[in-house]
Amino acid sequence: MSVSEAPSAPDRLVLLNPGPVNVHEDVRTAIAAPDSCHREPEAAALINRVRQKAARIGGGDDSHTSVLLAGSGTAALEAVFSSVVPAEGRILILDNGHYGERLYRIVSVHDVPHRRLEFGWTNPIDPDEVDRVLAADPSLTHVGLVHHETSTGQINPLREIGEVVARHGRQLAVDAISSLGSERLDIPADHIDWLIGTANKNLEGLPGVSFVVAPRHRLDALENVPARTFYLDLYGHYVSQDRLNAPLFTPALQVLTSFEKALDLALAEGTETRGARYASLADRVRTGLASRGASFLLPPEHRSNSVTDVHLPEGIGYDDLHDGLKAEGYVVYSTQEQLAGVFRVANMGQLTEADIDGFLAAYDRVVAKLAGVAA
């Protein structure tokens, strides 16, 4: 069959959205674990294993541990940003996209004292400006940063910002939801005090589990911070999991079983190798689309290795492009309202070069058909 011919019926959806992702068959199979009670020793053993592996994936050492939460990455974000700032503290939110704005909305909802520093969508965060603000405002005790701003596909300068925050003696909370597992990240070297991750993006697990990695002494110190929320009280989850050897509330045990398998695969592959795999696929996407006349939202030096924001072909709307591609077996992703006329192609998960080539061939067919209709 030539690439110009439409396939009969897709045998699977190729997920080119930035999570959930196509997962390894072993990860999918693991979710069929037997029914079990979350208060039994085998459940506690599972939770402890997953906590230990989640702490390792970002370079955490023996001084670090993790806290698991049943929920999407936003659950872990809310647990951290509502829990770690004391009443006398104040957090600086660094915002250059939709997910930076989400951090701002979380602290606002919980009445956490804060300051918002906006850089504008598609603009990288400037460490020098962060340095100036922290130097001028000693009331700022914490800093919140999105490492991979998935709305634009931009990687923010984590290492440089971490050095600035550490030099000023403040705490750094990092949304690593769509960077952990494929982008360069090292918890001690990047001076990360609070790292937030999720199962279903670069770690290639299934949705339903998120987690927080932190030094034990940071978690212990939360005892003196009044809780602002009940279900997402980070200290409560930490004490229950770490000291009582039991979950605070009912966890998603089958999803945790599947996540452990995903973590095993991620640790075996290694972040550098997985990052190289993703970067190669991203280059294939970008080279292929560029050769078709597409233009991109960000310059190459600001792009992540897993998300590409692409301007829509002239005269073609996102919904039509999405629906045409989905009928061919490929799911792309929209952008937020601030980026009308742009769509996203992600290459996270268990994808192959053949998947990317198939997408590009489907893109040709769909764009040709839509252009003919428009004409």
Short mmCIF file of C-alpha atoms in Angstrom, two decimals:
data_model
loop_
_atom_site.label_atom_id
_atom_site.label_comp_id
_atom_site.label_asym_id
_atom_site.label_seq_id
_atom_site.Cartn_x
_atom_site.Cartn_y
_atom_site.Cartn_z
CA MET A 1 0.00 0.00 0.00
CA SER A 2 1.45 3.40 -0.94
CA VAL A 3 1.57 6.24 1.57
CA SER A 4 -1.00 8.14 -0.49
CA GLU A 5 -3.63 5.46 0.14
CA ALA A 6 -5.76 5.63 3.26
CA PRO A 7 -5.47 2.69 5.64
CA SER A 8 -8.55 0.52 6.07
CA ALA A 9 -9.13 0.85 9.82
CA PRO A 10 -6.58 1.71 12.50
CA ASP A 11 -5.81 -1.23 14.77
CA ARG A 12 -4.76 1.19 17.53
CA LEU A 13 -4.82 4.89 18.22
CA VAL A 14 -1.38 6.45 18.10
CA LEU A 15 -1.49 9.02 20.90
CA LEU A 16 0.33 12.18 19.84
CA ASN A 17 -1.17 14.11 22.74
CA PRO A 18 1.03 15.02 25.75
CA GLY A 19 -0.34 12.28 28.00
CA PRO A 20 -1.88 9.82 28.51
CA VAL A 21 0.47 7.90 26.26
CA ASN A 22 0.75 4.59 24.46
CA VAL A 23 2.26 2.25 27.04
CA HIS A 24 4.34 -0.92 27.01
CA GLU A 25 2.27 -4.11 26.90
CA ASP A 26 3.69 -5.17 30.28
CA VAL A 27 2.38 -1.93 31.82
CA ARG A 28 -1.08 -2.49 30.34
CA THR A 29 -1.14 -6.12 31.47
CA ALA A 30 -0.10 -5.24 35.02
CA ILE A 31 -3.30 -3.32 35.69
CA ALA A 32 -5.14 -6.65 35.73
CA ALA A 33 -3.60 -7.43 39.12
CA PRO A 34 -5.88 -9.37 41.49
CA ASP A 35 -8.35 -7.58 43.73
CA SER A 36 -6.78 -6.74 47.07
CA CYS A 37 -7.34 -4.76 50.25
CA HIS A 38 -5.33 -1.58 50.70
CA ARG A 39 -4.85 -2.28 54.44
CA GLU A 40 -3.05 -5.58 53.93
CA PRO A 41 0.75 -6.09 54.15
CA GLU A 42 1.10 -6.79 50.43
CA ALA A 43 -0.46 -3.39 49.64
CA ALA A 44 1.93 -1.66 52.04
CA ALA A 45 4.85 -3.44 50.40
CA LEU A 46 3.69 -2.29 46.95
CA ILE A 47 3.31 1.32 48.11
CA ASN A 48 6.77 1.31 49.67
CA ARG A 49 8.39 -0.11 46.55
CA VAL A 50 6.72 2.46 44.31
CA ARG A 51 7.67 5.29 46.67
CA GLN A 52 11.30 4.23 46.60
CA LYS A 53 11.42 3.91 42.81
CA ALA A 54 9.61 7.22 42.27
CA ALA A 55 12.23 8.97 44.42
CA ARG A 56 15.05 7.41 42.38
CA ILE A 57 13.75 8.39 38.94
CA GLY A 58 14.73 12.03 39.43
CA GLY A 59 18.06 11.32 41.07
CA GLY A 60 16.88 11.34 44.66
CA ASP A 61 19.27 9.76 47.15
CA ASP A 62 18.80 8.12 50.55
CA SER A 63 17.84 11.47 52.06
CA HIS A 64 14.79 11.68 49.77
CA THR A 65 11.48 9.92 49.76
CA SER A 66 8.21 10.23 47.90
CA VAL A 67 4.52 10.54 48.75
CA LEU A 68 1.95 8.91 46.48
CA LEU A 69 -1.45 10.37 45.64
CA ALA A 70 -4.44 8.85 43.87
CA GLY A 71 -5.11 11.47 41.21
CA SER A 72 -3.71 13.24 38.20
CA GLY A 73 -0.63 15.41 38.32
CA THR A 74 -2.75 18.37 39.37
CA ALA A 75 -3.60 16.54 42.61
CA ALA A 76 0.09 16.41 43.51
CA LEU A 77 0.54 20.02 42.45
CA GLU A 78 -2.27 21.11 44.72
CA ALA A 79 -0.94 19.00 47.59
CA VAL A 80 2.45 20.72 47.37
CA PHE A 81 1.40 24.28 46.67
CA SER A 82 -1.29 24.24 49.36
CA SER A 83 0.91 22.51 51.96
CA VAL A 84 4.51 23.66 51.91
CA VAL A 85 4.30 27.44 52.46
CA PRO A 86 3.93 28.37 56.14
CA ALA A 87 1.56 31.11 57.28
CA GLU A 88 4.47 33.54 57.59
CA GLY A 89 5.92 32.52 54.21
CA ARG A 90 5.25 33.66 50.65
CA ILE A 91 5.77 31.95 47.31
CA LEU A 92 6.97 33.41 44.01
CA ILE A 93 5.11 31.84 41.08
CA LEU A 94 7.04 31.91 37.80
CA ASP A 95 4.53 31.97 34.95
CA ASN A 96 5.16 31.72 31.22
CA GLY A 97 2.26 29.57 30.08
CA HIS A 98 -0.92 27.72 30.95
CA TYR A 99 0.65 25.54 33.63
CA GLY A 100 2.46 28.43 35.30
CA GLU A 101 -0.95 30.08 35.45
CA ARG A 102 -2.30 26.88 37.02
CA LEU A 103 0.21 27.20 39.88
CA TYR A 104 -0.98 30.76 40.41
CA ARG A 105 -4.61 29.61 40.48
CA ILE A 106 -3.84 26.91 43.04
CA VAL A 107 -2.15 29.24 45.51
CA SER A 108 -4.91 31.79 44.96
CA VAL A 109 -7.66 29.28 45.74
CA HIS A 110 -5.94 28.28 48.98
CA ASP A 111 -5.09 31.85 50.01
CA VAL A 112 -1.38 31.06 50.05
CA PRO A 113 0.57 34.34 50.25
CA HIS A 114 2.20 34.76 46.85
CA ARG A 115 3.64 36.96 44.16
CA ARG A 116 3.23 36.18 40.48
CA LEU A 117 6.03 36.94 38.03
CA GLU A 118 4.76 36.72 34.44
CA PHE A 119 7.08 36.44 31.46
CA GLY A 120 4.50 35.93 28.73
CA TRP A 121 3.66 32.84 26.74
CA THR A 122 6.50 31.59 24.48
CA ASN A 123 9.08 33.62 26.45
CA PRO A 124 11.60 31.69 28.55
CA ILE A 125 11.86 32.47 32.25
CA ASP A 126 14.82 34.73 32.93
CA PRO A 127 16.97 33.55 35.89
CA ASP A 128 18.45 37.04 36.24
CA GLU A 129 15.00 38.51 36.80
CA VAL A 130 14.26 35.82 39.39
CA ASP A 131 17.54 36.73 41.07
CA ARG A 132 16.60 40.41 41.20
CA VAL A 133 13.14 39.73 42.64
CA LEU A 134 14.41 37.38 45.35
CA ALA A 135 17.17 39.80 46.30
CA ALA A 136 14.68 42.64 46.65
CA ASP A 137 11.98 40.72 48.54
CA PRO A 138 13.11 38.67 51.55
CA SER A 139 9.47 37.80 52.35
CA LEU A 140 9.54 35.27 49.47
CA THR A 141 10.38 31.93 51.07
CA HIS A 142 9.47 29.61 48.17
CA VAL A 143 9.58 29.61 44.37
CA GLY A 144 7.28 27.66 42.06
CA LEU A 145 8.44 26.68 38.57
CA VAL A 146 7.08 24.61 35.67
CA HIS A 147 10.02 22.78 34.11
CA HIS A 148 8.33 21.81 30.84
CA GLU A 149 5.58 24.31 30.00
CA THR A 150 3.52 21.86 27.99
CA SER A 151 1.15 24.49 26.61
CA THR A 152 3.95 25.82 24.40
CA GLY A 153 6.39 22.91 24.48
CA GLN A 154 9.01 25.09 26.15
CA ILE A 155 11.73 23.88 28.52
CA ASN A 156 12.51 26.40 31.23
CA PRO A 157 16.09 26.77 32.60
CA LEU A 158 15.71 24.59 35.69
CA ARG A 159 19.40 24.26 36.55
CA GLU A 160 20.02 28.03 36.41
CA ILE A 161 16.88 28.89 38.37
CA GLY A 162 17.65 26.23 40.96
CA GLU A 163 21.07 27.76 41.52
CA VAL A 164 19.53 31.22 41.97
CA VAL A 165 16.92 29.98 44.44
CA ALA A 166 19.49 28.02 46.45
CA ARG A 167 21.86 30.97 46.59
CA HIS A 168 19.10 33.03 48.19
CA GLY A 169 18.27 30.26 50.65
CA ARG A 170 14.70 29.75 49.41
CA GLN A 171 12.85 26.52 48.62
CA LEU A 172 12.12 25.45 45.04
CA ALA A 173 8.97 23.55 44.06
CA VAL A 174 9.09 22.16 40.52
CA ASP A 175 6.23 20.94 38.35
CA ALA A 176 8.10 18.17 36.50
CA ILE A 177 4.92 16.47 35.35
CA SER A 178 5.85 16.46 31.67
CA SER A 179 9.64 16.50 31.95
CA LEU A 180 10.52 13.85 34.53
CA GLY A 181 11.85 10.73 32.86
CA SER A 182 13.06 12.22 29.58
CA GLU A 183 14.48 15.72 30.16
CA ARG A 184 17.70 16.46 32.04
CA LEU A 185 16.75 16.74 35.71
CA ASP A 186 18.67 15.94 38.88
CA ILE A 187 16.99 16.69 42.20
CA PRO A 188 20.16 17.43 44.24
CA ALA A 189 22.10 19.14 41.44
CA ASP A 190 19.12 21.29 40.46
CA HIS A 191 18.46 22.23 44.11
CA ILE A 192 14.88 20.93 43.99
CA ASP A 193 13.12 20.85 47.35
CA TRP A 194 9.72 19.67 46.08
CA LEU A 195 9.32 17.72 42.85
CA ILE A 196 5.90 16.88 41.42
CA GLY A 197 5.46 14.03 38.95
CA THR A 198 2.79 11.84 37.43
CA ALA A 199 2.62 8.34 36.00
CA ASN A 200 1.12 8.92 32.59
CA LYS A 201 3.52 11.09 30.64
CA ASN A 202 7.27 10.50 30.15
CA LEU A 203 7.26 7.71 32.74
CA GLU A 204 4.90 5.85 30.40
CA GLY A 205 2.44 4.62 33.02
CA LEU A 206 -1.34 4.73 33.11
CA PRO A 207 -3.34 7.66 34.54
CA GLY A 208 -4.40 7.71 38.17
CA VAL A 209 -1.22 8.11 40.23
CA SER A 210 0.83 11.23 40.98
CA PHE A 211 3.59 11.76 43.49
CA VAL A 212 5.82 14.22 45.32
CA VAL A 213 9.56 13.71 45.91
CA ALA A 214 11.29 15.69 48.65
CA PRO A 215 14.05 15.45 51.25
CA ARG A 216 12.76 13.84 54.42
CA HIS A 217 13.69 16.87 56.51
CA ARG A 218 11.45 19.06 54.33
CA LEU A 219 8.52 16.70 54.80
CA ASP A 220 9.16 16.41 58.54
CA ALA A 221 9.11 20.21 58.85
CA LEU A 222 5.54 20.32 57.50
CA GLU A 223 4.35 19.22 60.94
CA ASN A 224 4.43 22.89 61.91
CA VAL A 225 2.54 24.13 58.83
CA PRO A 226 -1.25 24.28 59.34
CA ALA A 227 -3.18 22.26 56.77
CA ARG A 228 -5.12 24.25 54.18
CA THR A 229 -6.87 21.22 52.70
CA PHE A 230 -8.10 17.84 53.92
CA TYR A 231 -7.74 15.21 51.21
CA LEU A 232 -4.57 16.73 49.71
CA ASP A 233 -2.77 17.51 52.98
CA LEU A 234 0.76 16.49 52.02
CA TYR A 235 1.99 16.05 55.57
CA GLY A 236 -0.94 13.79 56.41
CA HIS A 237 -0.19 11.52 53.45
CA TYR A 238 3.51 11.48 54.32
CA VAL A 239 2.97 10.50 57.95
CA SER A 240 0.51 7.79 57.03
CA GLN A 241 2.64 6.25 54.28
CA ASP A 242 6.04 6.69 55.92
CA ARG A 243 5.39 6.19 59.62
CA LEU A 244 2.14 4.24 59.81
CA ASN A 245 2.97 2.09 56.76
CA ALA A 246 -0.54 2.53 55.37
CA PRO A 247 -2.25 4.84 52.89
CA LEU A 248 -4.18 7.77 54.34
CA PHE A 249 -7.10 7.07 51.99
CA THR A 250 -7.90 4.29 49.53
CA PRO A 251 -5.24 4.18 46.79
CA ALA A 252 -5.61 2.87 43.24
CA LEU A 253 -3.74 -0.38 43.87
CA GLN A 254 -4.08 -1.83 40.38
CA VAL A 255 -2.84 1.44 38.85
CA LEU A 256 0.05 1.41 41.33
CA THR A 257 0.93 -2.12 40.24
CA SER A 258 0.98 -0.94 36.64
CA PHE A 259 3.01 2.14 37.59
CA GLU A 260 5.64 0.00 39.29
CA LYS A 261 6.14 -1.85 36.03
CA ALA A 262 6.45 1.47 34.19
CA LEU A 263 8.99 2.71 36.73
CA ASP A 264 11.01 -0.48 36.33
CA LEU A 265 11.12 0.07 32.58
CA ALA A 266 12.01 3.75 32.98
CA LEU A 267 14.81 3.02 35.44
CA ALA A 268 16.18 0.28 33.19
CA GLU A 269 16.15 2.51 30.10
CA GLY A 270 17.48 5.56 31.93
CA THR A 271 16.50 9.18 31.50
CA GLU A 272 19.34 9.97 29.11
CA THR A 273 18.50 7.09 26.79
CA ARG A 274 14.78 7.75 26.89
CA GLY A 275 15.46 11.43 26.29
CA ALA A 276 17.52 10.56 23.23
CA ARG A 277 14.74 8.28 21.97
CA TYR A 278 12.20 11.07 22.39
CA ALA A 279 14.49 13.67 20.82
CA SER A 280 14.95 11.48 17.76
CA LEU A 281 11.20 11.10 17.35
CA ALA A 282 10.66 14.83 17.89
CA ASP A 283 13.22 15.58 15.19
CA ARG A 284 11.40 13.21 12.85
CA VAL A 285 8.12 15.03 13.52
CA ARG A 286 9.67 18.48 13.06
CA THR A 287 11.69 17.63 9.97
CA GLY A 288 8.69 15.98 8.37
CA LEU A 289 6.31 18.84 9.08
CA ALA A 290 8.86 21.50 8.09
CA SER A 291 9.33 19.78 4.74
CA ARG A 292 5.57 20.13 4.29
CA GLY A 293 5.71 23.87 4.86
CA ALA A 294 4.69 23.90 8.51
CA SER A 295 5.99 26.53 10.92
CA PHE A 296 6.54 26.18 14.65
CA LEU A 297 5.66 28.25 17.69
CA LEU A 298 9.10 28.14 19.34
CA PRO A 299 12.67 28.35 18.08
CA PRO A 300 14.61 25.06 18.28
CA GLU A 301 16.66 26.02 21.35
CA HIS A 302 13.55 26.43 23.52
CA ARG A 303 11.71 23.24 22.56
CA SER A 304 11.35 20.17 24.74
CA ASN A 305 12.14 16.71 23.42
CA SER A 306 8.53 15.58 23.58
CA VAL A 307 6.10 18.33 22.46
CA THR A 308 5.99 20.40 19.27
CA ASP A 309 3.57 23.31 18.81
CA VAL A 310 2.73 23.72 15.13
CA HIS A 311 0.82 26.44 13.29
CA LEU A 312 -2.23 25.08 11.50
CA PRO A 313 -2.13 24.95 7.70
CA GLU A 314 -3.70 28.02 6.18
CA GLY A 315 -7.47 27.75 5.83
CA ILE A 316 -7.76 24.59 7.97
CA GLY A 317 -9.33 24.57 11.42
CA TYR A 318 -8.09 22.48 14.32
CA ASP A 319 -11.28 20.45 14.76
CA ASP A 320 -11.27 19.35 11.14
CA LEU A 321 -7.59 18.44 11.24
CA HIS A 322 -8.00 16.55 14.54
CA ASP A 323 -11.05 14.61 13.39
CA GLY A 324 -9.48 13.70 10.07
CA LEU A 325 -6.31 12.46 11.74
CA LYS A 326 -8.22 10.53 14.39
CA ALA A 327 -10.17 8.72 11.69
CA GLU A 328 -6.77 7.63 10.37
CA GLY A 329 -5.67 6.46 13.83
CA TYR A 330 -3.66 9.46 15.11
CA VAL A 331 -4.63 11.78 17.97
CA VAL A 332 -3.11 15.26 18.07
CA TYR A 333 -3.87 17.90 20.69
CA SER A 334 -5.30 21.39 20.78
CA THR A 335 -3.69 24.36 22.48
CA GLN A 336 -5.19 26.80 24.94
CA GLU A 337 -7.22 29.81 23.78
CA GLN A 338 -4.18 32.08 23.92
CA LEU A 339 -2.63 30.07 21.10
CA ALA A 340 -5.43 29.94 18.54
CA GLY A 341 -4.18 28.62 15.23
CA VAL A 342 -1.67 26.24 16.82
CA PHE A 343 -1.89 22.51 17.50
CA ARG A 344 0.39 20.18 19.43
CA VAL A 345 2.13 16.97 18.40
CA ALA A 346 3.65 15.01 21.28
CA ASN A 347 5.99 12.04 20.97
CA MET A 348 5.85 10.65 24.51
CA GLY A 349 5.27 6.99 25.20
CA GLN A 350 5.88 3.79 23.32
CA LEU A 351 6.06 5.24 19.81
CA THR A 352 8.19 4.15 16.89
CA GLU A 353 9.60 5.78 13.78
CA ALA A 354 6.90 3.95 11.84
CA ASP A 355 4.26 5.64 13.99
CA ILE A 356 5.69 9.05 13.11
CA ASP A 357 5.96 8.20 9.43
CA GLY A 358 2.37 6.96 9.49
CA PHE A 359 1.24 10.20 11.09
CA LEU A 360 3.01 12.28 8.46
CA ALA A 361 1.42 10.26 5.66
CA ALA A 362 -2.00 10.64 7.29
CA TYR A 363 -1.35 14.37 7.70
CA ASP A 364 -0.74 14.60 3.95
CA ARG A 365 -4.02 12.87 3.14
CA VAL A 366 -6.08 14.85 5.62
CA VAL A 367 -4.61 18.24 4.66
CA ALA A 368 -5.06 17.49 0.95
CA LYS A 369 -8.67 16.52 1.51
CA LEU A 370 -9.44 19.55 3.68
CA ALA A 371 -7.68 21.89 1.27
CA GLY A 372 -9.77 20.47 -1.58
CA VAL A 373 -12.97 21.01 0.38
CA ALA A 374 -11.94 24.58 1.22
CA ALA A 375 -11.19 25.27 -2.43
#
